[in-house]
Short mmCIF file of N, CA, C and O in Angstrom, two decimals:
data_model
loop_
_atom_site.label_atom_id
_atom_site.label_comp_id
_atom_site.label_asym_id
_atom_site.label_seq_id
_atom_site.Cartn_x
_atom_site.Cartn_y
_atom_site.Cartn_z
N UNK A 167 -1.46 -6.35 -25.13
CA UNK A 167 0.21 -6.66 -24.76
C UNK A 167 0.21 -6.06 -23.14
O UNK A 167 -0.56 -5.38 -22.88
N UNK A 168 0.50 -7.53 -22.39
CA UNK A 168 1.02 -7.21 -20.91
C UNK A 168 2.24 -6.23 -20.64
O UNK A 168 3.05 -6.77 -21.23
N UNK A 169 2.54 -5.11 -19.85
CA UNK A 169 3.82 -4.44 -19.68
C UNK A 169 4.04 -4.78 -18.68
O UNK A 169 2.95 -5.25 -17.25
N UNK A 170 5.45 -5.84 -18.34
CA UNK A 170 5.92 -5.76 -17.26
C UNK A 170 6.48 -4.79 -16.52
O UNK A 170 7.28 -3.95 -17.25
N UNK A 171 6.34 -5.05 -15.39
CA UNK A 171 6.96 -3.63 -14.31
C UNK A 171 8.21 -4.28 -13.92
O UNK A 171 8.82 -5.31 -13.46
N UNK A 172 9.36 -3.32 -14.15
CA UNK A 172 10.41 -3.66 -13.90
C UNK A 172 11.04 -2.79 -12.59
O UNK A 172 11.88 -3.76 -11.91
N UNK A 173 10.76 -1.80 -12.22
CA UNK A 173 10.98 -1.17 -10.75
C UNK A 173 10.61 -1.76 -9.60
O UNK A 173 9.36 -2.32 -9.62
N UNK A 174 11.31 -1.90 -8.70
CA UNK A 174 10.51 -2.33 -7.52
C UNK A 174 9.61 -1.68 -6.95
O UNK A 174 8.25 -2.48 -6.52
N UNK A 175 9.48 -0.46 -7.02
CA UNK A 175 8.41 0.66 -6.58
C UNK A 175 7.04 -0.03 -7.28
O UNK A 175 5.86 0.24 -6.56
N UNK A 176 7.55 -0.05 -8.15
CA UNK A 176 5.95 -0.53 -9.20
C UNK A 176 5.46 -1.96 -8.75
O UNK A 176 4.60 -1.98 -9.16
N UNK A 177 6.52 -2.84 -8.30
CA UNK A 177 6.19 -3.89 -8.41
C UNK A 177 4.83 -4.18 -6.61
O UNK A 177 4.43 -4.61 -7.12
N UNK A 178 5.88 -3.07 -6.19
CA UNK A 178 5.35 -3.27 -4.90
C UNK A 178 3.83 -2.55 -5.13
O UNK A 178 2.89 -3.28 -4.52
N UNK A 179 3.60 -1.28 -5.53
CA UNK A 179 2.50 -1.03 -5.60
C UNK A 179 1.16 -1.83 -6.45
O UNK A 179 0.42 -1.98 -6.20
N UNK A 180 1.83 -2.17 -7.32
CA UNK A 180 0.98 -3.21 -8.11
C UNK A 180 0.17 -4.53 -7.14
O UNK A 180 -0.62 -4.64 -7.82
N UNK A 181 1.29 -5.22 -6.65
CA UNK A 181 0.99 -5.94 -5.54
C UNK A 181 -0.08 -5.44 -4.70
O UNK A 181 -1.30 -6.30 -4.67
N UNK A 182 -0.17 -4.38 -4.21
CA UNK A 182 -0.67 -3.84 -2.93
C UNK A 182 -2.32 -3.04 -3.75
O UNK A 182 -3.03 -2.96 -2.95
N UNK A 183 -2.02 -3.22 -4.90
CA UNK A 183 -3.65 -2.96 -5.79
C UNK A 183 -4.30 -3.79 -5.22
O UNK A 183 -5.76 -3.63 -5.56
N UNK A 184 -4.45 -5.39 -5.50
CA UNK A 184 -5.37 -6.12 -4.69
C UNK A 184 -6.05 -6.02 -3.55
O UNK A 184 -4.77 -6.24 -2.56
N UNK A 185 -6.83 -6.21 -2.98
CA UNK A 185 -7.36 -5.95 -1.81
C UNK A 185 -7.06 -7.71 -1.30
O UNK A 185 -6.80 -7.56 -0.10
N UNK A 186 -7.29 -8.59 -1.85
CA UNK A 186 -6.68 -9.84 -1.32
C UNK A 186 -5.47 -10.19 -1.06
O UNK A 186 -4.71 -10.66 -0.07
N UNK A 187 -4.81 -9.40 -1.80
CA UNK A 187 -3.28 -9.84 -1.44
C UNK A 187 -2.78 -8.64 -0.13
O UNK A 187 -2.03 -9.03 0.71
N UNK A 188 -3.32 -7.32 -0.39
CA UNK A 188 -3.56 -6.36 1.06
C UNK A 188 -3.99 -7.53 2.61
O UNK A 188 -3.23 -7.95 3.50
N UNK A 189 -4.77 -8.24 2.04
CA UNK A 189 -5.34 -9.24 3.37
C UNK A 189 -4.63 -10.28 3.81
O UNK A 189 -4.20 -11.02 4.88
N UNK A 190 -3.42 -10.88 2.61
CA UNK A 190 -2.68 -11.94 2.82
C UNK A 190 -1.31 -11.46 3.68
O UNK A 190 -1.55 -11.89 4.18
N UNK A 191 -1.27 -9.88 3.27
CA UNK A 191 0.27 -9.25 3.64
C UNK A 191 -0.60 -8.94 5.32
O UNK A 191 0.48 -9.42 6.21
N UNK A 192 -1.61 -8.54 5.62
CA UNK A 192 -2.06 -8.60 7.25
C UNK A 192 -1.83 -9.73 7.65
O UNK A 192 -1.85 -9.63 9.07
N UNK A 193 -2.78 -10.80 6.97
CA UNK A 193 -2.28 -12.03 7.94
C UNK A 193 -0.80 -12.48 8.29
O UNK A 193 -0.67 -13.19 9.39
N UNK A 194 -0.09 -12.30 7.08
CA UNK A 194 1.50 -12.84 7.29
C UNK A 194 2.12 -11.93 8.22
O UNK A 194 3.53 -12.37 8.85
N UNK A 195 1.51 -10.93 8.73
CA UNK A 195 2.26 -9.81 9.23
C UNK A 195 2.10 -10.66 11.17
O UNK A 195 2.53 -10.35 12.02
N UNK A 196 1.70 -11.28 11.06
CA UNK A 196 1.20 -11.82 12.18
C UNK A 196 1.47 -13.23 12.50
O UNK A 196 2.23 -13.96 13.70
N UNK A 197 2.53 -13.17 11.58
CA UNK A 197 3.61 -14.61 11.64
C UNK A 197 3.53 -15.74 10.31
O UNK A 197 2.34 -15.46 9.42
N UNK A 198 4.50 -16.50 10.00
CA UNK A 198 3.97 -17.62 8.81
C UNK A 198 3.20 -18.06 8.41
O UNK A 198 2.49 -18.84 9.71
N UNK A 199 2.71 -18.81 6.98
CA UNK A 199 1.12 -19.64 7.03
C UNK A 199 1.73 -20.39 5.98
O UNK A 199 2.41 -19.88 4.92
N UNK A 200 0.94 -21.41 5.37
CA UNK A 200 1.02 -21.98 4.59
C UNK A 200 -0.36 -21.53 3.84
O UNK A 200 -1.00 -20.89 4.13
N UNK A 201 -0.24 -21.93 2.32
CA UNK A 201 -1.72 -21.80 1.77
C UNK A 201 -3.05 -21.75 2.10
O UNK A 201 -4.24 -21.09 1.69
N UNK A 202 -2.76 -22.94 2.80
CA UNK A 202 -4.17 -23.69 3.65
C UNK A 202 -4.73 -22.60 4.05
O UNK A 202 -5.76 -21.85 4.41
N UNK A 203 -3.94 -22.06 5.40
CA UNK A 203 -4.24 -21.35 6.19
C UNK A 203 -4.24 -19.65 5.64
O UNK A 203 -5.39 -19.37 6.09
N UNK A 204 -4.06 -19.36 4.58
CA UNK A 204 -4.25 -18.10 3.90
C UNK A 204 -5.32 -18.43 3.08
O UNK A 204 -5.95 -17.19 2.87
N UNK A 205 -6.34 -19.16 2.30
CA UNK A 205 -7.16 -20.01 1.74
C UNK A 205 -8.65 -19.59 2.96
O UNK A 205 -9.44 -18.99 1.98
N UNK A 206 -8.26 -19.72 4.08
CA UNK A 206 -9.05 -20.21 4.73
C UNK A 206 -10.13 -18.88 4.64
O UNK A 206 -11.64 -19.20 4.47
N UNK A 207 -9.95 -17.84 4.78
CA UNK A 207 -10.94 -16.79 4.66
C UNK A 207 -11.58 -16.15 3.59
O UNK A 207 -12.20 -15.33 3.72
N UNK A 208 -11.05 -16.69 2.50
CA UNK A 208 -11.39 -16.35 1.00
C UNK A 208 -12.24 -17.60 0.31
O UNK A 208 -12.15 -18.67 0.75
N UNK A 209 -13.04 -17.28 -0.34
CA UNK A 209 -14.01 -18.01 -1.06
C UNK A 209 -13.03 -18.27 -2.31
O UNK A 209 -13.60 -17.89 -3.21
N UNK A 210 -11.92 -18.99 -2.28
CA UNK A 210 -11.31 -19.04 -3.84
C UNK A 210 -10.17 -20.24 -3.40
O UNK A 210 -10.02 -20.67 -2.33
N UNK A 211 -9.66 -20.99 -4.26
CA UNK A 211 -8.81 -21.99 -4.18
C UNK A 211 -7.60 -22.20 -3.79
O UNK A 211 -7.08 -21.17 -4.16
N UNK A 212 -6.99 -23.30 -3.43
CA UNK A 212 -5.58 -22.80 -3.38
C UNK A 212 -4.66 -22.53 -4.36
O UNK A 212 -3.88 -21.72 -4.00
N UNK A 213 -5.01 -22.62 -5.53
CA UNK A 213 -4.40 -22.21 -6.49
C UNK A 213 -4.46 -20.95 -6.83
O UNK A 213 -3.47 -19.98 -7.25
N UNK A 214 -5.61 -20.41 -6.46
CA UNK A 214 -5.91 -19.03 -6.74
C UNK A 214 -4.97 -17.96 -5.89
O UNK A 214 -4.53 -17.06 -5.79
N UNK A 215 -4.99 -18.53 -4.58
CA UNK A 215 -4.08 -18.01 -3.30
C UNK A 215 -2.83 -18.36 -3.90
O UNK A 215 -2.03 -16.89 -3.69
N UNK A 216 -2.12 -19.14 -4.37
CA UNK A 216 -1.08 -19.66 -4.62
C UNK A 216 -0.41 -18.39 -5.77
O UNK A 216 0.99 -17.96 -5.62
N UNK A 217 -1.21 -17.75 -6.93
CA UNK A 217 -0.88 -16.93 -7.85
C UNK A 217 -0.90 -15.63 -7.00
O UNK A 217 0.15 -14.82 -7.67
N UNK A 218 -1.59 -15.52 -6.20
CA UNK A 218 -2.04 -14.09 -5.61
C UNK A 218 -0.56 -13.99 -4.82
O UNK A 218 0.29 -12.63 -4.80
N UNK A 219 0.14 -15.29 -4.17
CA UNK A 219 1.64 -15.30 -3.71
C UNK A 219 2.50 -14.99 -4.32
O UNK A 219 3.62 -14.77 -4.09
N UNK A 220 2.38 -15.63 -5.62
CA UNK A 220 3.90 -15.75 -6.49
C UNK A 220 3.66 -13.98 -6.90
O UNK A 220 4.54 -13.43 -7.16
N UNK A 221 2.57 -13.29 -7.13
CA UNK A 221 2.78 -11.89 -7.14
C UNK A 221 3.60 -11.14 -6.33
O UNK A 221 4.30 -10.49 -6.49
N UNK A 222 3.08 -11.88 -4.55
CA UNK A 222 3.56 -10.84 -3.58
C UNK A 222 5.32 -11.49 -3.87
O UNK A 222 6.13 -10.55 -3.51
N UNK A 223 5.32 -12.25 -4.09
CA UNK A 223 6.72 -13.02 -3.75
C UNK A 223 7.52 -12.17 -5.22
O UNK A 223 8.73 -11.54 -4.77
N UNK A 224 7.09 -11.85 -6.39
CA UNK A 224 7.56 -11.15 -7.29
C UNK A 224 7.72 -9.68 -6.86
O UNK A 224 8.83 -9.10 -7.46
N UNK A 225 7.15 -9.26 -6.14
CA UNK A 225 7.68 -8.05 -5.78
C UNK A 225 8.52 -7.84 -4.34
O UNK A 225 8.45 -6.75 -3.89
N UNK A 226 8.90 -9.12 -4.25
CA UNK A 226 9.71 -8.81 -2.75
C UNK A 226 9.06 -9.13 -1.41
O UNK A 226 9.38 -8.62 -0.48
N UNK A 227 7.78 -8.83 -1.17
CA UNK A 227 6.94 -9.09 -0.26
C UNK A 227 6.66 -10.06 0.52
O UNK A 227 6.32 -9.70 1.59
N UNK A 228 6.72 -11.01 0.01
CA UNK A 228 6.85 -12.50 0.60
C UNK A 228 7.78 -13.37 0.13
O UNK A 228 8.28 -13.65 -0.88
N UNK A 229 8.56 -14.12 1.15
CA UNK A 229 9.27 -15.07 0.77
C UNK A 229 8.86 -16.41 1.12
O UNK A 229 7.67 -16.43 2.47
N UNK A 230 8.78 -17.93 0.99
CA UNK A 230 8.67 -19.33 0.82
C UNK A 230 9.80 -19.83 1.50
O UNK A 230 10.84 -19.95 0.83
N UNK A 231 9.50 -20.34 2.56
CA UNK A 231 10.44 -21.30 3.09
C UNK A 231 10.01 -22.70 2.66
O UNK A 231 9.06 -23.00 1.75
N UNK A 232 10.66 -23.76 2.85
CA UNK A 232 10.79 -25.11 2.65
C UNK A 232 10.84 -26.11 3.85
O UNK A 232 12.35 -25.82 4.32
N UNK A 233 10.06 -26.62 4.48
CA UNK A 233 10.13 -27.65 5.11
C UNK A 233 9.52 -29.25 4.80
O UNK A 233 8.16 -29.25 5.03
N UNK A 234 10.43 -30.04 4.01
CA UNK A 234 9.61 -30.68 3.54
C UNK A 234 8.77 -30.50 2.71
O UNK A 234 8.86 -29.72 1.75
N UNK A 235 7.14 -31.06 2.85
CA UNK A 235 6.10 -29.95 1.61
C UNK A 235 5.75 -29.63 2.26
O UNK A 235 4.97 -28.52 1.45
N UNK A 236 6.27 -29.25 2.99
CA UNK A 236 5.09 -27.74 3.84
C UNK A 236 6.17 -26.57 3.63
O UNK A 236 7.54 -26.18 3.66
N UNK A 237 5.62 -25.56 2.49
CA UNK A 237 6.11 -24.46 2.41
C UNK A 237 5.43 -22.82 2.88
O UNK A 237 4.62 -22.00 2.26
N UNK A 238 5.92 -22.68 4.15
CA UNK A 238 4.95 -21.52 4.56
C UNK A 238 5.32 -20.46 4.03
O UNK A 238 6.64 -19.98 3.26
N UNK A 239 4.48 -19.10 3.81
CA UNK A 239 4.96 -17.63 3.41
C UNK A 239 5.11 -16.94 4.45
O UNK A 239 4.78 -17.05 5.35
N UNK A 240 6.10 -16.07 4.56
CA UNK A 240 6.52 -15.05 5.42
C UNK A 240 6.55 -13.70 4.32
O UNK A 240 6.87 -13.42 3.85
N UNK A 241 6.18 -12.71 5.60
CA UNK A 241 6.00 -11.30 5.17
C UNK A 241 7.56 -10.79 4.76
O UNK A 241 8.00 -11.41 6.17
N UNK A 242 8.05 -10.30 4.09
CA UNK A 242 9.23 -9.46 4.02
C UNK A 242 8.87 -7.78 3.57
O UNK A 242 8.56 -7.41 2.49
N UNK A 243 8.61 -7.20 4.75
CA UNK A 243 8.49 -5.63 4.63
C UNK A 243 9.42 -4.36 3.84
O UNK A 243 9.00 -3.28 3.98
N UNK A 244 10.24 -5.32 3.97
CA UNK A 244 11.38 -4.63 3.12
C UNK A 244 10.98 -3.66 1.88
O UNK A 244 11.28 -2.42 2.15
N UNK A 245 10.27 -4.19 0.92
CA UNK A 245 9.90 -3.34 0.11
C UNK A 245 8.65 -2.14 0.30
O UNK A 245 8.64 -0.82 -0.13
N UNK A 246 8.04 -2.72 1.52
CA UNK A 246 6.94 -1.58 2.06
C UNK A 246 7.70 0.31 2.39
O UNK A 246 7.03 0.97 2.46
N UNK A 247 9.19 -0.04 2.88
CA UNK A 247 9.44 1.16 3.31
C UNK A 247 10.13 1.85 2.22
O UNK A 247 9.86 3.28 1.83
N UNK A 248 10.27 1.39 1.09
CA UNK A 248 10.31 2.62 -0.22
C UNK A 248 9.07 3.06 -0.60
O UNK A 248 8.78 4.64 -0.76
N UNK A 249 8.14 2.26 -0.76
CA UNK A 249 6.92 2.57 -0.75
C UNK A 249 6.33 3.79 -0.27
O UNK A 249 6.25 4.91 -0.14
N UNK A 250 6.73 3.61 1.56
CA UNK A 250 6.12 4.72 2.37
C UNK A 250 7.30 6.08 2.47
O UNK A 250 6.72 6.98 2.36
N UNK A 251 8.19 5.76 1.83
CA UNK A 251 9.06 6.85 1.37
C UNK A 251 8.48 7.66 0.38
O UNK A 251 8.56 9.14 0.38
N UNK A 252 8.13 7.05 -0.64
CA UNK A 252 7.73 7.90 -1.85
C UNK A 252 6.11 8.22 -1.31
O UNK A 252 6.22 9.54 -1.72
N UNK A 253 5.61 8.03 -0.33
CA UNK A 253 4.53 8.38 -0.13
C UNK A 253 4.56 9.27 0.96
O UNK A 253 3.50 10.83 0.70
N UNK A 254 5.45 9.20 1.95
CA UNK A 254 5.97 10.42 2.59
C UNK A 254 5.75 11.80 1.91
O UNK A 254 5.80 13.00 2.31
N UNK A 255 6.91 11.71 0.40
CA UNK A 255 7.12 12.94 -0.24
C UNK A 255 5.46 13.76 -0.34
O UNK A 255 5.51 14.63 -0.15
N UNK A 256 4.50 13.09 -0.76
CA UNK A 256 3.47 13.51 -1.11
C UNK A 256 2.94 13.91 0.44
O UNK A 256 1.72 14.81 -0.06
N UNK A 257 2.86 13.30 1.17
CA UNK A 257 2.10 13.45 2.43
C UNK A 257 2.24 14.91 2.82
O UNK A 257 1.68 15.70 3.41
N UNK A 258 4.22 15.22 2.91
CA UNK A 258 4.73 16.37 3.19
C UNK A 258 3.81 17.64 1.97
O UNK A 258 3.99 18.65 2.82
N UNK A 259 4.22 17.55 0.97
CA UNK A 259 3.15 18.46 -0.45
C UNK A 259 2.13 18.52 0.12
O UNK A 259 1.83 19.74 0.18
N UNK A 260 1.28 17.56 0.55
CA UNK A 260 -0.25 17.89 1.18
C UNK A 260 -0.39 18.71 2.25
O UNK A 260 -1.33 19.33 2.60
N UNK A 261 0.62 17.93 3.38
CA UNK A 261 0.35 18.87 4.56
C UNK A 261 0.63 20.28 4.29
O UNK A 261 -0.06 21.70 5.03
N UNK A 262 2.03 20.83 3.29
CA UNK A 262 2.10 22.03 3.07
C UNK A 262 0.88 22.59 2.33
O UNK A 262 0.51 23.93 3.12
N UNK A 263 0.27 22.10 1.64
CA UNK A 263 -0.64 22.54 0.47
C UNK A 263 -1.48 23.48 1.63
O UNK A 263 -2.20 24.28 1.87
N UNK A 264 -2.38 21.96 2.62
CA UNK A 264 -3.25 22.22 3.56
C UNK A 264 -2.73 23.48 4.68
O UNK A 264 -3.74 24.08 5.04
N UNK A 265 -2.18 23.45 5.22
CA UNK A 265 -1.09 24.84 5.46
C UNK A 265 -1.38 26.19 5.22
O UNK A 265 -1.78 27.43 6.22
N UNK A 266 -1.05 25.82 4.09
CA UNK A 266 -1.12 27.47 3.20
C UNK A 266 -2.81 27.66 3.05
O UNK A 266 -2.66 28.76 3.18
N UNK A 267 -3.20 26.64 2.68
CA UNK A 267 -5.01 27.00 2.50
C UNK A 267 -5.41 27.78 4.11
O UNK A 267 -6.09 28.61 3.96
N UNK A 268 -5.05 26.89 4.86
CA UNK A 268 -5.81 27.40 6.15
C UNK A 268 -5.17 28.66 6.69
O UNK A 268 -5.66 29.45 7.01
N UNK A 269 -3.59 29.18 6.06
CA UNK A 269 -3.63 30.40 6.53
C UNK A 269 -4.49 31.70 5.69
O UNK A 269 -4.58 32.64 6.70
N UNK A 270 -4.63 30.80 4.01
CA UNK A 270 -5.31 31.96 3.66
C UNK A 270 -6.81 32.10 4.22
O UNK A 270 -7.17 33.39 4.24
N UNK A 271 -7.11 30.53 4.22
CA UNK A 271 -8.39 30.83 5.19
C UNK A 271 -8.45 32.02 6.19
O UNK A 271 -9.88 32.48 6.46
N UNK A 272 -7.68 31.84 7.11
CA UNK A 272 -7.83 32.55 8.50
C UNK A 272 -7.43 33.82 7.73
O UNK A 272 -8.26 35.13 8.38
N UNK A 273 -6.67 34.59 6.91
CA UNK A 273 -6.64 35.34 6.56
C UNK A 273 -7.81 36.51 6.09
O UNK A 273 -7.95 37.49 6.19
N UNK A 274 -8.54 35.76 5.35
CA UNK A 274 -9.60 36.02 4.55
C UNK A 274 -11.07 36.35 5.50
O UNK A 274 -11.47 37.15 5.34
N UNK A 275 -10.48 35.39 6.60
CA UNK A 275 -11.77 35.46 7.84
C UNK A 275 -11.94 36.52 8.17
O UNK A 275 -12.42 37.79 8.77
N UNK A 276 -10.39 37.40 8.73
CA UNK A 276 -9.86 38.50 9.70
C UNK A 276 -9.99 39.95 8.66
O UNK A 276 -10.11 40.67 9.04
N UNK A 277 -9.64 39.45 7.35
CA UNK A 277 -9.74 40.92 6.21
C UNK A 277 -11.50 41.28 6.21
O UNK A 277 -12.36 40.57 6.26
N UNK A 278 -11.32 42.76 6.99
CA UNK A 278 -13.09 43.11 6.48
C UNK A 278 -13.03 43.19 4.84
O UNK A 278 -12.56 43.52 4.08
N UNK A 279 -14.62 42.87 4.83
CA UNK A 279 -15.51 43.26 3.08
C UNK A 279 -15.22 43.95 2.70
O UNK A 279 -15.41 45.43 3.84
N UNK A 280 -15.49 44.75 1.77
CA UNK A 280 -15.92 45.90 0.91
C UNK A 280 -17.22 46.57 2.12
O UNK A 280 -17.21 47.92 2.25
N UNK A 281 -18.27 45.81 2.29
CA UNK A 281 -19.35 46.21 2.53
C UNK A 281 -19.16 46.70 4.48
O UNK A 281 -19.59 47.54 5.08
N UNK A 282 -18.22 46.01 4.55
CA UNK A 282 -17.66 46.25 6.37
C UNK A 282 -16.98 47.67 6.75
O UNK A 282 -17.36 48.18 7.38
N UNK A 283 -16.14 47.21 5.58
CA UNK A 283 -15.18 48.62 5.44
C UNK A 283 -16.14 49.94 5.53
O UNK A 283 -15.48 51.19 5.39
N UNK A 284 -17.22 49.87 4.41
CA UNK A 284 -18.09 50.92 3.95
C UNK A 284 -18.66 51.72 5.07
O UNK A 284 -18.98 52.71 5.22
N UNK A 285 -19.18 51.02 6.27
CA UNK A 285 -19.82 51.17 6.99
C UNK A 285 -19.51 51.94 8.50
O UNK A 285 -18.18 52.04 8.51
#
């Protein structure tokens, strides 16, 4: 059974989990592109690239325009802001943890050992 992702943050992380989709987003950060342009660096069909684009669209990371038969894909980085906020909370946690470890190690290095104080 496939579980559908409902919340936007889960959709964003699920879309970013695939390296091909991350590469597509990196390409779209340079400007809009059609499926042919996006498929060029990959050894995959246009249909496979279109499936990746649908996942990115579902996560709100890509929007598609329409100009006759040309359907350019464009990056929409707004969902990445929520992901960045979520990650920043953990960055602060790990930063604080490493600072505390640093302090502990510095105190441990300064404190004389039992052998040193006996001499």
